[in-house]
Coordinates of C-alpha atoms and ligand atoms in Angstrom, one line a residue:
M1 CA -8.6 -27.1 -0.3
N2 CA -8.9 -26.2 -4.0
T3 CA -5.5 -25.4 -5.4
L4 CA -5.1 -23.8 -8.8
S5 CA -1.6 -24.0 -10.2
H6 CA 0.2 -21.3 -12.1
R7 CA -0.1 -21.6 -15.9
A8 CA 1.9 -19.6 -18.4
Q9 CA -1.2 -18.2 -20.2
T10 CA -3.8 -16.4 -18.1
S11 CA -6.5 -17.9 -20.4
E12 CA -5.5 -21.3 -19.0
Y13 CA -6.6 -20.5 -15.5
R14 CA -9.7 -22.5 -14.5
F15 CA -11.9 -21.2 -11.7
S16 CA -14.9 -23.1 -10.4
A17 CA -18.4 -21.7 -11.3
E18 CA -19.2 -21.7 -7.6
L19 CA -16.2 -19.5 -6.8
L20 CA -17.0 -17.0 -9.6
N21 CA -20.6 -16.9 -8.4
T22 CA -19.6 -16.3 -4.8
L23 CA -17.4 -13.4 -5.9
R24 CA -20.1 -11.9 -8.2
T25 CA -22.7 -11.8 -5.4
A26 CA -20.5 -11.1 -2.3
K27 CA -21.8 -8.2 -0.2
R28 CA -18.6 -7.9 2.0
V29 CA -15.1 -8.5 0.6
A30 CA -11.8 -7.8 2.4
V31 CA -8.3 -8.0 0.9
L32 CA -5.0 -8.1 2.6
T33 CA -1.9 -7.5 0.5
G34 CA 1.8 -7.9 1.2
A35 CA 5.1 -7.3 -0.6
G36 CA 4.4 -10.0 -3.2
I37 CA 1.8 -7.9 -5.0
S38 CA 4.5 -5.3 -5.7
A39 CA 7.1 -7.8 -6.7
E40 CA 6.1 -7.7 -10.4
S41 CA 6.5 -3.9 -10.2
G42 CA 10.2 -4.4 -9.2
V43 CA 9.9 -3.8 -5.5
A44 CA 11.9 -6.4 -3.4
T45 CA 10.0 -8.5 -1.0
F46 CA 11.3 -9.3 2.5
R47 CA 11.5 -13.0 3.0
D48 CA 11.9 -14.5 -0.5
P49 CA 15.3 -16.0 -1.2
N50 CA 16.6 -12.7 -2.7
G51 CA 14.4 -10.6 -0.5
L52 CA 15.5 -7.7 1.7
W53 CA 15.9 -9.9 4.8
S54 CA 18.4 -12.2 2.9
K55 CA 20.8 -9.2 2.8
F56 CA 19.9 -7.2 5.9
R57 CA 19.1 -8.1 9.5
P58 CA 15.5 -7.0 10.3
E59 CA 16.3 -5.9 13.9
E60 CA 19.1 -3.6 12.7
L61 CA 17.0 -1.8 10.1
A62 CA 13.4 -2.2 11.0
S63 CA 13.4 -1.4 14.7
M64 CA 13.7 1.7 16.9
D65 CA 16.8 0.1 18.6
G66 CA 18.4 -0.3 15.2
F67 CA 17.7 3.3 14.3
L68 CA 19.0 4.7 17.6
K69 CA 22.2 2.6 17.2
N70 CA 22.9 3.5 13.6
P71 CA 20.5 6.3 12.4
N72 CA 22.5 7.0 9.2
L73 CA 22.5 3.4 8.1
V74 CA 18.8 3.0 8.6
W75 CA 18.0 6.3 7.0
E76 CA 20.2 5.4 3.9
W77 CA 18.4 2.0 3.6
Y78 CA 15.1 3.8 3.4
Q79 CA 16.5 6.4 0.9
A80 CA 17.6 3.5 -1.3
R81 CA 14.1 2.0 -1.1
R82 CA 12.5 5.3 -1.8
E83 CA 14.6 5.6 -5.0
V84 CA 13.1 2.2 -6.1
V85 CA 9.6 3.2 -5.1
D86 CA 9.9 6.5 -6.9
S87 CA 10.8 4.8 -10.2
V88 CA 8.3 1.9 -10.3
K89 CA 4.7 1.7 -11.4
P90 CA 1.7 -0.4 -10.3
N91 CA 1.2 -3.7 -12.1
P92 CA -1.9 -5.6 -13.3
G93 CA -2.4 -7.1 -9.8
H94 CA -2.8 -3.6 -8.3
F95 CA -5.1 -2.5 -11.2
S96 CA -7.3 -5.6 -10.7
L97 CA -8.0 -4.5 -7.1
V98 CA -9.1 -1.1 -8.4
E99 CA -11.5 -2.8 -10.8
M100 CA -12.8 -5.0 -7.9
Q101 CA -13.4 -1.9 -5.7
K102 CA -15.3 -0.2 -8.5
Y103 CA -17.5 -3.3 -9.1
Y104 CA -18.4 -3.8 -5.4
A105 CA -19.1 -0.1 -5.0
A106 CA -21.5 -0.2 -7.9
E107 CA -23.2 -3.3 -6.4
G108 CA -23.6 -1.4 -3.1
S109 CA -21.2 -4.0 -1.5
E110 CA -18.4 -3.3 1.0
F111 CA -14.8 -3.7 -0.2
T112 CA -11.9 -3.1 2.2
L113 CA -8.3 -3.1 0.9
I114 CA -5.9 -3.6 3.7
T115 CA -2.1 -3.5 3.0
Q116 CA 1.1 -4.1 4.8
N117 CA 3.0 -2.4 2.0
V118 CA 4.6 1.0 2.5
D119 CA 5.1 1.7 -1.2
R120 CA 1.7 3.5 -1.9
L121 CA 1.4 1.5 -5.2
H122 CA -2.3 0.7 -4.5
Q123 CA -3.0 4.4 -4.3
A124 CA -1.0 5.1 -7.4
A125 CA -3.1 2.5 -9.2
G126 CA -6.3 4.3 -8.1
S127 CA -7.5 2.3 -5.1
Q128 CA -9.4 4.4 -2.6
N129 CA -9.4 4.3 1.3
V130 CA -6.5 1.9 1.5
V131 CA -5.9 0.8 5.0
E132 CA -2.2 1.0 5.7
L133 CA -1.2 -1.3 8.6
H134 CA 2.5 -0.6 8.4
G135 CA 2.5 3.1 7.5
N136 CA 4.2 4.3 4.4
I137 CA 7.7 5.1 3.2
I138 CA 6.8 8.5 1.7
E139 CA 6.1 10.5 4.9
N140 CA 8.3 11.2 7.9
Y141 CA 7.9 12.2 11.5
C142 CA 10.1 13.1 14.5
S143 CA 11.3 10.1 16.5
R144 CA 11.3 12.2 19.7
C145 CA 8.2 14.5 19.7
K146 CA 6.3 12.6 16.9
E147 CA 5.5 15.8 14.9
P148 CA 5.2 15.2 11.1
H149 CA 8.2 16.4 9.2
E150 CA 8.0 17.7 5.7
Y151 CA 10.6 16.0 3.6
V152 CA 10.1 14.9 0.0
Y153 CA 12.6 12.4 -1.3
A154 CA 12.5 13.6 -5.0
A155 CA 13.2 17.2 -3.9
N156 CA 16.4 16.2 -2.1
P157 CA 17.4 12.6 -2.8
A158 CA 21.0 13.3 -1.6
Q159 CA 19.8 13.7 2.0
K160 CA 22.3 11.2 3.6
E161 CA 21.3 11.4 7.2
P162 CA 18.0 11.9 9.1
P163 CA 16.9 15.5 9.0
R164 CA 16.4 17.2 12.3
C165 CA 12.9 18.1 13.7
A166 CA 12.1 21.8 13.5
Y167 CA 10.4 21.7 16.9
C168 CA 12.7 19.7 19.2
G169 CA 15.8 18.9 17.2
G170 CA 15.1 15.1 17.3
M171 CA 15.9 12.8 14.5
V172 CA 13.4 12.4 11.7
R173 CA 12.4 8.9 10.7
P174 CA 10.2 7.3 8.0
A175 CA 6.5 6.9 8.8
V176 CA 6.6 3.1 8.8
V177 CA 5.8 0.7 11.6
W178 CA 8.9 -1.1 12.9
F179 CA 9.0 -4.3 14.9
G180 CA 7.9 -3.8 18.5
E181 CA 5.8 -0.8 17.6
M182 CA 2.0 -0.5 17.7
L183 CA 0.1 -0.5 14.4
P184 CA -2.0 2.6 13.8
V185 CA -5.1 2.1 16.0
D186 CA -7.7 3.2 13.4
A187 CA -6.2 1.1 10.6
L188 CA -6.0 -2.0 12.8
E189 CA -9.6 -1.5 14.0
T190 CA -10.9 -1.0 10.4
A191 CA -9.0 -4.1 9.3
S192 CA -10.2 -6.3 12.2
E193 CA -13.8 -5.2 11.6
A194 CA -13.6 -5.9 7.9
A195 CA -12.0 -9.3 8.5
S196 CA -14.6 -10.4 11.1
A197 CA -17.6 -9.3 9.0
C198 CA -16.6 -10.3 5.4
E199 CA -17.9 -13.2 3.4
V200 CA -14.7 -13.4 1.3
F201 CA -11.2 -12.7 2.4
F202 CA -8.2 -12.6 0.0
S203 CA -4.7 -12.8 1.3
I204 CA -2.4 -11.8 -1.6
G205 CA 1.4 -11.8 -1.7
T206 CA 2.1 -12.1 2.0
S207 CA 4.1 -14.7 3.8
A208 CA 1.8 -14.2 6.8
E209 CA 4.7 -14.3 9.2
V210 CA 4.1 -10.9 10.8
Y211 CA 1.5 -10.3 13.4
P212 CA -1.1 -8.9 13.9
A213 CA -1.6 -8.6 10.1
A214 CA -1.2 -12.4 9.7
G215 CA -4.0 -13.0 12.1
L216 CA -6.6 -11.3 9.9
P217 CA -7.2 -14.1 7.4
L218 CA -7.7 -16.5 10.3
E219 CA -10.1 -14.1 12.0
A220 CA -12.1 -13.9 8.8
K221 CA -12.1 -17.7 8.4
R222 CA -13.2 -18.2 12.1
N223 CA -16.2 -15.9 11.3
G224 CA -17.2 -18.0 8.3
A225 CA -15.5 -16.2 5.4
L226 CA -14.3 -18.0 2.3
F227 CA -10.5 -17.6 2.5
I228 CA -8.7 -17.3 -0.8
E229 CA -4.9 -17.1 -0.9
V230 CA -3.0 -15.8 -4.0
N231 CA 0.7 -16.6 -3.7
P232 CA 3.0 -18.7 -5.9
N233 CA 4.5 -20.2 -2.8
E234 CA 3.1 -21.9 0.3
T235 CA 2.8 -19.7 3.4
A236 CA 2.4 -20.0 7.1
I237 CA -1.4 -20.0 6.6
S238 CA -1.8 -21.9 3.3
R239 CA -3.3 -24.9 5.0
Y240 CA -6.3 -22.8 6.2
A241 CA -7.1 -21.6 2.6
D242 CA -10.4 -22.7 1.0
V243 CA -9.0 -21.7 -2.4
R244 CA -5.3 -21.4 -3.2
I245 CA -4.3 -19.7 -6.4
S246 CA -0.7 -20.7 -6.7
A247 CA 0.5 -18.0 -9.1
P248 CA 1.9 -14.5 -9.3
S249 CA -0.8 -11.9 -8.4
G250 CA 0.0 -9.8 -11.5
E251 CA -1.3 -12.7 -13.6
A252 CA -3.8 -14.5 -11.3
L253 CA -5.8 -11.4 -10.3
P254 CA -6.5 -10.2 -13.8
A255 CA -7.4 -13.7 -14.9
L256 CA -9.7 -14.2 -11.9
W257 CA -11.4 -10.9 -12.3
E258 CA -11.9 -11.4 -16.1
A259 CA -13.6 -14.7 -15.3
V260 CA -15.8 -13.1 -12.7
M261 CA -16.9 -10.3 -15.1
K262 CA -17.7 -12.8 -17.9
K263 CA -21.3 -13.9 -17.6
Ligands
BJW1 C1 4.2 -13.2 -4.5 C2 4.9 -12.8 -5.7 C3 4.0 -12.5 -6.7 C4 6.4 -13.2 -4.3 N1 2.7 -12.5 -6.5 N2 2.9 -13.2 -4.3 C5 2.2 -12.6 17.8 C6 3.0 -13.7 17.6 C7 4.3 -13.6 17.4 C8 5.0 -12.4 17.3 C9 4.2 -11.3 17.4 C10 2.9 -11.3 17.7 N3 2.4 -10.1 17.8 C11 3.4 -9.2 17.6 C12 4.5 -9.9 17.3 C13 5.9 -9.3 17.1 C14 6.1 -8.8 15.7 C15 6.0 -10.1 14.8 O1 5.0 -10.4 14.1 N4 7.1 -10.8 14.7 C16 7.1 -12.0 13.8 C17 8.2 -11.8 12.8 C18 7.3 -13.2 14.7 N5 5.1 -7.8 15.3 C19 5.3 -6.5 15.6 O2 6.2 -6.1 16.2 C20 4.2 -5.6 15.1 N6 3.8 -4.7 16.2 C21 3.0 -5.2 17.2 O3 2.5 -6.3 17.2 O4 2.7 -4.2 18.1 C22 2.1 -4.7 19.3 C23 3.2 -5.0 20.3 C24 4.2 -4.1 20.5 C25 5.2 -4.5 21.4 C26 5.2 -5.7 22.0 C27 4.2 -6.6 21.8 C28 3.1 -6.3 20.9 C29 4.8 -4.6 14.1 C30 5.2 -5.3 12.8 C31 5.9 -4.3 11.9 C32 6.4 -5.0 10.6 N7 7.2 -4.1 9.9 C33 7.8 -4.5 8.6 C34 8.7 -3.4 8.2 C35 7.9 -2.1 7.8 C36 8.7 -1.0 7.3 C37 9.5 -1.3 6.1 O5 8.9 -1.6 5.0 O6 10.7 -1.2 6.2 O7 6.7 -4.7 7.7 S1 8.6 -6.1 8.6 C38 8.1 -6.5 7.0 O8 7.3 -7.7 7.1 C39 7.2 -5.4 6.5 C40 6.1 -6.1 5.9 O9 4.9 -5.3 5.8 C41 5.9 -7.3 6.8 C42 5.2 -8.5 6.1 O10 5.9 -9.0 5.0 P1 5.2 -9.5 3.7 O11 4.5 -8.4 3.1 O12 4.4 -10.7 4.0 O13 6.4 -9.9 2.8 P2 7.3 -11.2 2.7 O14 8.5 -10.9 2.0 O15 7.4 -11.8 4.1 O16 6.4 -12.2 1.8 C43 6.2 -11.9 0.4 C44 5.3 -13.0 -0.1 O17 5.0 -12.7 -1.4 C45 5.9 -14.4 -0.1 O18 5.0 -15.3 0.5 C46 6.1 -14.7 -1.6 O19 5.9 -16.1 -1.9 C47 5.0 -13.9 -2.2 N8 5.3 -13.5 -3.6 N9 6.3 -12.9 -5.5 C48 2.2 -12.9 -5.3 N10 4.5 -12.1 -7.9
ZN2 ZN1 10.5 16.7 17.4

């Protein structure tokens, strides 16, 4: 494995000519992102020492059981996270992925951006056709009849409990995927296809602890892809990486992409 350590100055990153050439000429590239890519925007991750799961129990807040036991607590937790998401902006890591998408589109190559994030920061940066594996925190639907529910956080941030469904009176919930719930079928299918067909697979800012998303880099690797991990910390799948860029994505991705674009 080729490990590149974090350096204070992006100009000090060193990437091999072989890696840069592979990225320049790749015809199929897939990217999986996790909470780490939004960390430099000010959105908390889940499993870092000060992450969300250091203060809250996942099964109480990110499961249907937890919601049914204490709907107001779960709703308020999402309202607090919506307040953060509403106030933050994409960072250079997000913008580098926009540049990559434009480059590969101009080359007639395939580029698939798959995210576990619910914050919509990729879309805010300008990424197109983002595959959302775990839904999003912006939309809502009825926990009973599944009808979408129109609620906009910014229009009524003081909503302290789950609104009621206009059709069946059920409790409205955020349109995210909780533990024990199926991922959206289309999104998972698109992600699996991209992982198994790509030449290069990036795993960026994810601990790779949560399945089935964590299986995608390994699926790509099994099918012969070059697996590049961008993460300042080692993860559950670091040992399988062909290239590890051990640095924050907001620095590493712009540095990498600048080097790829330099002829
Ligand atoms: C930086 C950085 C910087 C910091 N730059 N990097 C197979 C095996 C074992 C278990 C299972 C399995 N299949 C299914 C399961 C069960 C379960 C699961 O995986 N459990 C594991 C925890 C063991 N999976 C599910 O339940 C999934 N559903 C499913 O499989 O359905 C089929 C089924 C149903 C019923 C029965 C059986 C099968 C659903 C998973 C839903 C996950 N939901 C959450 C919450 C979403 C809503 C919300 O946001 O509130 O999704 S949990 C949470 O974890 C969130 C994230 O998307 C997800 C992944 O976290 P992520 O993004 O990796 O964040 P962190 O914090 O873990 O890592 C951040 C990383 O960033 C770190 O590595 C840092 O180092 C790094 N970092 N700063 C770059 N600047
Ligand atoms: Zn309903």
